[in-house]
C-alpha positions as a Markdown table, in Angstrom:
| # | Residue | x | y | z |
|---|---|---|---|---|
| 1 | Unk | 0.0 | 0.0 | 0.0 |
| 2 | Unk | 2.6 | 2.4 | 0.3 |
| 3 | Unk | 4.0 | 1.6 | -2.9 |
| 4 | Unk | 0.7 | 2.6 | -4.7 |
| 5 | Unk | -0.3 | 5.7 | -1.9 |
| 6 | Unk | 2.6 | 7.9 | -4.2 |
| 7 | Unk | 1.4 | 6.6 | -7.5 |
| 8 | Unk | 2.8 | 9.0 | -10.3 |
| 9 | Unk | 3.2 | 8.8 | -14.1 |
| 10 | Unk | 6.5 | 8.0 | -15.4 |
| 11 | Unk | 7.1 | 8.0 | -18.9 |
| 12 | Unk | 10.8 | 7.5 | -19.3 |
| 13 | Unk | 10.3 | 3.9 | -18.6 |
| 14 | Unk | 8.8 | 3.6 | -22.0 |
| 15 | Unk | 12.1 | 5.0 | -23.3 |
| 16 | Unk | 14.1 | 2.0 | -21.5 |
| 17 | Unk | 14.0 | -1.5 | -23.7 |
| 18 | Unk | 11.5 | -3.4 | -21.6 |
| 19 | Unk | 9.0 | -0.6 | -22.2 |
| 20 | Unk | 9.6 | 0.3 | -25.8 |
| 21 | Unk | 9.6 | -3.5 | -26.5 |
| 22 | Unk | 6.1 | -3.6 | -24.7 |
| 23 | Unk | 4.8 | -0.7 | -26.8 |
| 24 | Unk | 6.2 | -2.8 | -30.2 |
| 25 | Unk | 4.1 | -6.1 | -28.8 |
| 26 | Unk | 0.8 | -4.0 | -28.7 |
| 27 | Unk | 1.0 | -3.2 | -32.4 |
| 28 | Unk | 2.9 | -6.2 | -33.7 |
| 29 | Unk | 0.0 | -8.1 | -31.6 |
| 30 | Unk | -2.6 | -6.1 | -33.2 |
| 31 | Unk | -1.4 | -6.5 | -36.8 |
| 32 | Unk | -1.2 | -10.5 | -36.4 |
| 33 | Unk | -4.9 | -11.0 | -35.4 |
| 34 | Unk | -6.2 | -8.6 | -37.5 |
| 35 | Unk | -4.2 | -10.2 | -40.6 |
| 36 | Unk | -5.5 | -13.4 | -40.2 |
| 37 | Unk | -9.6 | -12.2 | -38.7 |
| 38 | Unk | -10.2 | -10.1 | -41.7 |
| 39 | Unk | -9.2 | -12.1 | -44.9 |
| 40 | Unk | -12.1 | -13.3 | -47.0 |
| 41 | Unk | -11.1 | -15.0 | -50.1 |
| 42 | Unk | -12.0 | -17.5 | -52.5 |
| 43 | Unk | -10.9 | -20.3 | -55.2 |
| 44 | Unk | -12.3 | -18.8 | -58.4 |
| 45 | Unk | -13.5 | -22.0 | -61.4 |
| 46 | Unk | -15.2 | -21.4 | -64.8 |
| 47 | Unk | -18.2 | -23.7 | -65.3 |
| 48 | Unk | -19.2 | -24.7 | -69.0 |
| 49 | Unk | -23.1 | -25.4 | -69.7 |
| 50 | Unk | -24.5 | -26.7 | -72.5 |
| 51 | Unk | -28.1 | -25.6 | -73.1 |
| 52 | Unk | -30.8 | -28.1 | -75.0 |
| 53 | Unk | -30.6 | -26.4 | -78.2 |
| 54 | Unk | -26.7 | -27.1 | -78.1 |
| 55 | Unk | -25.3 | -24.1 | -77.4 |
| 56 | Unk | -22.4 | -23.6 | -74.7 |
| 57 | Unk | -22.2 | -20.9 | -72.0 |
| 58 | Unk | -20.1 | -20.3 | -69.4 |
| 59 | Unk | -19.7 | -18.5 | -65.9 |
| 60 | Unk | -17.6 | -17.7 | -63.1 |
| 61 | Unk | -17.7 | -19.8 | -59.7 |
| 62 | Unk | -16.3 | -18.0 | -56.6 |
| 63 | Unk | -15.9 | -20.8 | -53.2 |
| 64 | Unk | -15.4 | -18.5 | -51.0 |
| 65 | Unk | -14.0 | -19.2 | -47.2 |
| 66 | Unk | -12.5 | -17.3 | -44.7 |
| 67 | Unk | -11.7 | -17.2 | -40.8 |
| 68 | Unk | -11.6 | -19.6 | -39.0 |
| 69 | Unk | -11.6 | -22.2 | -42.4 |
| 70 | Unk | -14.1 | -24.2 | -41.4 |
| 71 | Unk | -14.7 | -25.0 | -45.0 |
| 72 | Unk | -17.3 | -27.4 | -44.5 |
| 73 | Unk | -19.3 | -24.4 | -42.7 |
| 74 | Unk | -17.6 | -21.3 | -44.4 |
| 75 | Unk | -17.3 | -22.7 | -48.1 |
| 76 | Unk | -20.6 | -22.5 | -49.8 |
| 77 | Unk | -21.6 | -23.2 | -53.3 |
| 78 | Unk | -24.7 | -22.2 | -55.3 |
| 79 | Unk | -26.1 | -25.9 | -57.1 |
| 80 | Unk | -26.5 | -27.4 | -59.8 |
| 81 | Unk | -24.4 | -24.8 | -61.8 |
| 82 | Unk | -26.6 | -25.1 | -64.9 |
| 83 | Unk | -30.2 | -25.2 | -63.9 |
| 84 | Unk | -31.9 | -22.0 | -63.1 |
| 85 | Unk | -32.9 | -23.0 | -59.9 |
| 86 | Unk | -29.9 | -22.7 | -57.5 |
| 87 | Unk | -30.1 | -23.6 | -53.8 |
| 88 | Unk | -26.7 | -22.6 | -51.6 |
| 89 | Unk | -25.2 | -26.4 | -50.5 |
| 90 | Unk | -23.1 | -26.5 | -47.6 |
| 91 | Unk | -20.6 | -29.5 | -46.2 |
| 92 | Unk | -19.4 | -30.3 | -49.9 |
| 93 | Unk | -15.8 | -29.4 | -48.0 |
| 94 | Unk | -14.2 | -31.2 | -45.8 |
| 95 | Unk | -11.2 | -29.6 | -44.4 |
| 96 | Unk | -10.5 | -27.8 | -41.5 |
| 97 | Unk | -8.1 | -25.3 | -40.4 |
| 98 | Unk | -9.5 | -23.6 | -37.5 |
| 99 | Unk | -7.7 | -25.2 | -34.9 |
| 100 | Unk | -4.7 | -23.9 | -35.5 |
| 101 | Unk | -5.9 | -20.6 | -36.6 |
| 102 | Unk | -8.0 | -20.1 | -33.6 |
| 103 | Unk | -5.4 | -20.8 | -31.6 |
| 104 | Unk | -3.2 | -18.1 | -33.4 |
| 105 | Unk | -5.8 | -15.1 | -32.8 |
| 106 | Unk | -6.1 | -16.5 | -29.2 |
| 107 | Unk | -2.6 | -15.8 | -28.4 |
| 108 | Unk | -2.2 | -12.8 | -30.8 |
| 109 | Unk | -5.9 | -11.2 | -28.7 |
| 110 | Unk | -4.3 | -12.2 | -25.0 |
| 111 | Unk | -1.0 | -10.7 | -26.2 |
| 112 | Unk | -2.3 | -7.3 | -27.0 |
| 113 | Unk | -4.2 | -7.6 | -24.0 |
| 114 | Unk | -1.4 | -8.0 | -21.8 |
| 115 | Unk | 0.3 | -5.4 | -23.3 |
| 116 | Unk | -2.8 | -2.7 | -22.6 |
| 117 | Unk | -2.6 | -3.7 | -19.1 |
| 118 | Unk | 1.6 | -3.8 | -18.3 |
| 119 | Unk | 2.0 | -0.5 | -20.2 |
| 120 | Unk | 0.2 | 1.4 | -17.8 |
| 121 | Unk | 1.7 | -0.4 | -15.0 |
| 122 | Unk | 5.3 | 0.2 | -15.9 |
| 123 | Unk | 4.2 | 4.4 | -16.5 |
| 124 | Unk | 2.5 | 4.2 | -13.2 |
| 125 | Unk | 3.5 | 2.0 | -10.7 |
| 126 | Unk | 7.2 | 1.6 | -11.5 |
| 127 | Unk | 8.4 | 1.2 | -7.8 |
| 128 | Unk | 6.3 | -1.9 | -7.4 |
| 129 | Unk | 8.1 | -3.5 | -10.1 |
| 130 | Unk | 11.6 | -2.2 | -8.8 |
| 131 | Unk | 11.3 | -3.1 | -5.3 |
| 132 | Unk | 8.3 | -6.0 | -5.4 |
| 133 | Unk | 10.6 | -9.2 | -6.4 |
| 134 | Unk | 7.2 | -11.0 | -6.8 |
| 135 | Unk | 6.0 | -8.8 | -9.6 |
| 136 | Unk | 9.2 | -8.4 | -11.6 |
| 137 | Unk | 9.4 | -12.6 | -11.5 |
| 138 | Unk | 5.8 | -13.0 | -12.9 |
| 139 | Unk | 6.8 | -10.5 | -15.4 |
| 140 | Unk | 9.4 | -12.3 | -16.6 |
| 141 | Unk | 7.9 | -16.0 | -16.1 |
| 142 | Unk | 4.6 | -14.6 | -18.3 |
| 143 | Unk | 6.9 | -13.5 | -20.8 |
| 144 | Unk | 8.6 | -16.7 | -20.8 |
| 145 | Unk | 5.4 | -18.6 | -21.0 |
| 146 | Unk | 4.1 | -16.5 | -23.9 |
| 147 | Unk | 7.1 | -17.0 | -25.6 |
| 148 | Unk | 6.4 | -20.6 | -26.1 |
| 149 | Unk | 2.7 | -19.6 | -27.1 |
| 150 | Unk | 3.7 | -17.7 | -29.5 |
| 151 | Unk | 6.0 | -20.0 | -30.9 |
| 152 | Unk | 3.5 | -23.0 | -30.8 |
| 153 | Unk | 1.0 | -21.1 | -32.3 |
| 154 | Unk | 3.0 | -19.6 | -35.1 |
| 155 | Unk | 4.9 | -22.9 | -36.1 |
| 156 | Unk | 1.6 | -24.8 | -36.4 |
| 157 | Unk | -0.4 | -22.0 | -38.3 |
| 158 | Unk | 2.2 | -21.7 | -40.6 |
| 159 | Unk | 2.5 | -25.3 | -41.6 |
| 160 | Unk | -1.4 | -25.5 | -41.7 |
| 161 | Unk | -2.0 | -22.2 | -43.9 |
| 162 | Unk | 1.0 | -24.4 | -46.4 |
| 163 | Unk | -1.5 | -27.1 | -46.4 |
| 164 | Unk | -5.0 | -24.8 | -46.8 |
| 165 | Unk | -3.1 | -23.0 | -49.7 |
| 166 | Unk | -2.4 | -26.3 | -51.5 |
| 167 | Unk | -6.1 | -27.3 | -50.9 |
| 168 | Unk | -7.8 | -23.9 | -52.1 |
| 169 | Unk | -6.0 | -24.6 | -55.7 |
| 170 | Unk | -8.9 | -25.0 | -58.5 |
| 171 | Unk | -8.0 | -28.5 | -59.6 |
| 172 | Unk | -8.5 | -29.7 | -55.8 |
| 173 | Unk | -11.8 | -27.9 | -55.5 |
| 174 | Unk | -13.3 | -29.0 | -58.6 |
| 175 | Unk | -12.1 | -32.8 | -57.4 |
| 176 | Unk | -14.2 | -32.1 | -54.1 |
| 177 | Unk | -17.2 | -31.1 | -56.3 |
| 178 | Unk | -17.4 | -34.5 | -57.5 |
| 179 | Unk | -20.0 | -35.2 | -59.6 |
| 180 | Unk | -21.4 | -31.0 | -59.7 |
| 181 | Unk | -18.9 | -30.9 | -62.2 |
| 182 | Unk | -19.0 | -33.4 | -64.9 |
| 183 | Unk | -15.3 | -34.2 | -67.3 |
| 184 | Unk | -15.1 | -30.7 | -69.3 |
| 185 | Unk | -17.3 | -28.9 | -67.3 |
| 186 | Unk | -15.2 | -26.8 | -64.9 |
| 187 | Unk | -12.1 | -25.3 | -65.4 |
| 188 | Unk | -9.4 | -23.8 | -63.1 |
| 189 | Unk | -9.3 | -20.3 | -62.9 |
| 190 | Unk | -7.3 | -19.2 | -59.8 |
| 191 | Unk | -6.8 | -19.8 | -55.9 |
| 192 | Unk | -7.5 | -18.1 | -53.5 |
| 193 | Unk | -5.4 | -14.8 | -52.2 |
| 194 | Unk | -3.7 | -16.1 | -49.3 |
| 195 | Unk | -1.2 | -13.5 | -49.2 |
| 196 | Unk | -2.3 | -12.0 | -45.7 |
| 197 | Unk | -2.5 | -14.8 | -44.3 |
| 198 | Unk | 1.1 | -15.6 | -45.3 |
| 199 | Unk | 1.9 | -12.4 | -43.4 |
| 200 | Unk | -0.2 | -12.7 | -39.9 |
| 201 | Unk | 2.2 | -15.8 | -39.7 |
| 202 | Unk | 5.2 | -13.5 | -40.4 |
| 203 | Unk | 3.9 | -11.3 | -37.9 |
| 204 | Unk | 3.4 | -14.6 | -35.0 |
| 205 | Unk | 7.3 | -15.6 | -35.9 |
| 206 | Unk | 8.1 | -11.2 | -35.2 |
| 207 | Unk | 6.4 | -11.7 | -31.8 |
| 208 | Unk | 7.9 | -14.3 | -30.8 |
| 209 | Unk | 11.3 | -13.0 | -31.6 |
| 210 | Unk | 10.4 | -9.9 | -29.5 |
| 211 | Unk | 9.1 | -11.2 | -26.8 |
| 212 | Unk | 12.0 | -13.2 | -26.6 |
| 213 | Unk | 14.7 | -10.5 | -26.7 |
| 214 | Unk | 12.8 | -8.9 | -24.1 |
| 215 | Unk | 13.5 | -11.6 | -22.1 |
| 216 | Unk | 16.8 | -10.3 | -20.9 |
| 217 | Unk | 15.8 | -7.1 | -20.0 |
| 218 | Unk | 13.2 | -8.0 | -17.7 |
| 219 | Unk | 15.1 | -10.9 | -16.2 |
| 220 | Unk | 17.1 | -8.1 | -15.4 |
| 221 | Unk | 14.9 | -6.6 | -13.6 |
| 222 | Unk | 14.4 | -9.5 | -10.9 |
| 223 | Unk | 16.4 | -10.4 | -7.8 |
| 224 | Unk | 18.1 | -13.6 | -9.5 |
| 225 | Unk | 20.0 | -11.4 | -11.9 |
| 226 | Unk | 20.6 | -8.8 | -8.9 |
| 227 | Unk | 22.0 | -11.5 | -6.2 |
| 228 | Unk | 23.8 | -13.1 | -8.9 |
| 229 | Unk | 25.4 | -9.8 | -10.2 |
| 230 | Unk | 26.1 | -9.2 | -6.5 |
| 231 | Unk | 28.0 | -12.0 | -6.3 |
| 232 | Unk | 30.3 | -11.2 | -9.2 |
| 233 | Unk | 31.1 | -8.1 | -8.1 |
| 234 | Unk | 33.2 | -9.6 | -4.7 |
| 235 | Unk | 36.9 | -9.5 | -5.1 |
| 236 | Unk | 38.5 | -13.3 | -5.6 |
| 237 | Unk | 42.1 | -12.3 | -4.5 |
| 238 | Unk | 40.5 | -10.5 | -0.9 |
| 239 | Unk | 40.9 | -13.3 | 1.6 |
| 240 | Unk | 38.9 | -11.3 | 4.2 |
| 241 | Unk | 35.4 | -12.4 | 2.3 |
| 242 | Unk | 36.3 | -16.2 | 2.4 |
| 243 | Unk | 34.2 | -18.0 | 4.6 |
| 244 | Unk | 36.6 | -20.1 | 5.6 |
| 245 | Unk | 39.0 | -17.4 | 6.5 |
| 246 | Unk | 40.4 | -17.0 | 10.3 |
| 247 | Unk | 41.5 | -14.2 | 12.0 |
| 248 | Unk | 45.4 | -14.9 | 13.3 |
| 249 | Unk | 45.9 | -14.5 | 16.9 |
| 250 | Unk | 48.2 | -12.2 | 18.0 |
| 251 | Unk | 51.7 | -13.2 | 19.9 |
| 252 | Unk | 53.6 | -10.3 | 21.6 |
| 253 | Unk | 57.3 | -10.3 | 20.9 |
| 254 | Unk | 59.2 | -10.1 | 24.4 |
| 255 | Unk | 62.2 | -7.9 | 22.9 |
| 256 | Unk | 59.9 | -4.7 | 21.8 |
| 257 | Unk | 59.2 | -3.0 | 25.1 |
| 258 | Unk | 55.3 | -2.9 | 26.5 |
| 259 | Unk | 53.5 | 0.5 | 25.6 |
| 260 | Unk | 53.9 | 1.7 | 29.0 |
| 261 | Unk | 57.8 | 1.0 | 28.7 |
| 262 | Unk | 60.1 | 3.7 | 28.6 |
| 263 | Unk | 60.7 | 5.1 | 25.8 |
| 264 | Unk | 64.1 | 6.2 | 23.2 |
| 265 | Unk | 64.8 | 10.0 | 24.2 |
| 266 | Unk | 65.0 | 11.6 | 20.7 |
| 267 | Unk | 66.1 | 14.8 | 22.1 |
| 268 | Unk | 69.6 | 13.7 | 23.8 |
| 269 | Unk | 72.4 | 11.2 | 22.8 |
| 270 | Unk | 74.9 | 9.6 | 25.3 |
| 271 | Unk | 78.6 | 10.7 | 24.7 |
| 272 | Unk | 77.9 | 14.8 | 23.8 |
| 273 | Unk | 75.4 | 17.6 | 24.3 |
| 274 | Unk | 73.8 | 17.4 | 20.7 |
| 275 | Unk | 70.6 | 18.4 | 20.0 |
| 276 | Unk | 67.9 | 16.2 | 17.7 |
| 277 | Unk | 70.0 | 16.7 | 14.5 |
| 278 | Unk | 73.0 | 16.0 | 16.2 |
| 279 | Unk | 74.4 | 19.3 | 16.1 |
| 280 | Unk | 76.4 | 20.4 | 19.4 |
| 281 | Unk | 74.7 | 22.7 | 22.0 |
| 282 | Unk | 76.2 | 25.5 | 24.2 |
């Protein structure tokens, strides 16, 4: 309680690397579930119909899917291509992504929100983290932790968004339409536009690059780099801090006289009247 009864703003912590780093997390955090939340795209095919009187049209398909790529809920397709009556069918898709994209935008949303609340912690209640060892050990130990996360998260979204962009090609979706699409009927036109998603990956692999460089400056921070640096600082050659180290005793040596003794006479010499520099007197 005293700690917080002098609570004042100080910004210059956000000049130091643990709180410029923290200010980098919000954004990069922001940008990497926002990049992956707000794509909708879709595998583009060209259907060929052939009318009763024999003559041949065609039109553009769009199978469209987007977050979380559920595609058996999110990919929907307008059937049969060539009658006039269409009816939207569902679960024609079986693939699903959302796992590890859920996952992603789980850590990336809990990451800014860390963020918004250590910010304002670090401005305003500096002195708990500087003299509290408890709080400058969660930081780091959450940082640690969400390190990992972000690693997890990133390395499996990334090798699942390689797999969704190899299923999304035309020639796979046209396969999964089965029989909707007769030999001759439907041709590849383009894939989907995966290209943000390709970067909210980027952006998981940049967070957890920064939050692990900030891992030094906030272990810093704690009382097991302190004690540690305290340690290092003792002189190795001074055998006065050795544990192990004795005081000698102390043996008087008969032949120098006691301090009560008497003492030399600086002022007079036997043999002559000299003075202190041994110049004669009269």
């Amino acid at each position: 309680m005293d700690l917080l009864s002098n609570v004042k703003a100080d910004f210059e912590v956000l000049r130091e690397p643990r709180g410029f780093m923290r200010v980098v997390q919000l954004v990069l955090a922001i940008f990497a579930f926002a990049t992956i939340t707000s794509v909708k795209t879709g595998t583009q095919i060209r259907v060929y119909c052939t009318s009763a009187s024999n003559v041949t049209s065609s039109h553009k398909i769009e199978i469209n899917y987007s977050y979380p790529f559920r595609f058996k809920k999110t990919a929907d397709v307008m059937l049969p291509f060539c009658e006039q009556e269409k009816e939207v069918i569902s679960g024609l898709f079986t693939k699903n992504y959302s796992s590890s994209a859920e996952f992603f935008c789980f850590v990336g949303v809990v990451s800014f929100l860390m963020q918004v609340v250590l910010i304002p912690a670090y401005v305003f209640i500096t002195p708990v983290f500087a003299k509290d060892s408890l709080a400058s050990k969660l930081d780091f130990l959450v940082s640690v932790a969400w390190t990992i996360l972000w690693f997890i998260a990133s390395t499996a979204w990334a090798d699942n968004l390689n797999k969704m962009a190899k299923y999304v090609q035309p020639e796979n979706m046209i396969e999964e339409l089965g029989d909707h699409c007769q030999p001759g009927m439907c041709q590849p036109i383009r894939s989907g536009d995966n290209s943000t998603l390709t970067v909210s990956a980027m952006f998981g692999f940049l967070n957890m690059g920064l939050c692990g460089a900030s891992l030094w400056f906030l272990f810093k921070e704690t009382e097991w780099h302190k004690d540690k640096e305290g340690a290092g600082h003792e002189d190795p050659n001074n055998v006065y801090s050795d544990p192990g180290y004795q005081t000698p005793e102390y043996t008087a040596d008969p032949t120098i006289p006691a301090a009560g003794g008497a003492q030399p006479s600086f002022g007079s010499h036997t043999g002559g009247n000299e003075d202190y520099y041994g110049q004669p007197t009269y």
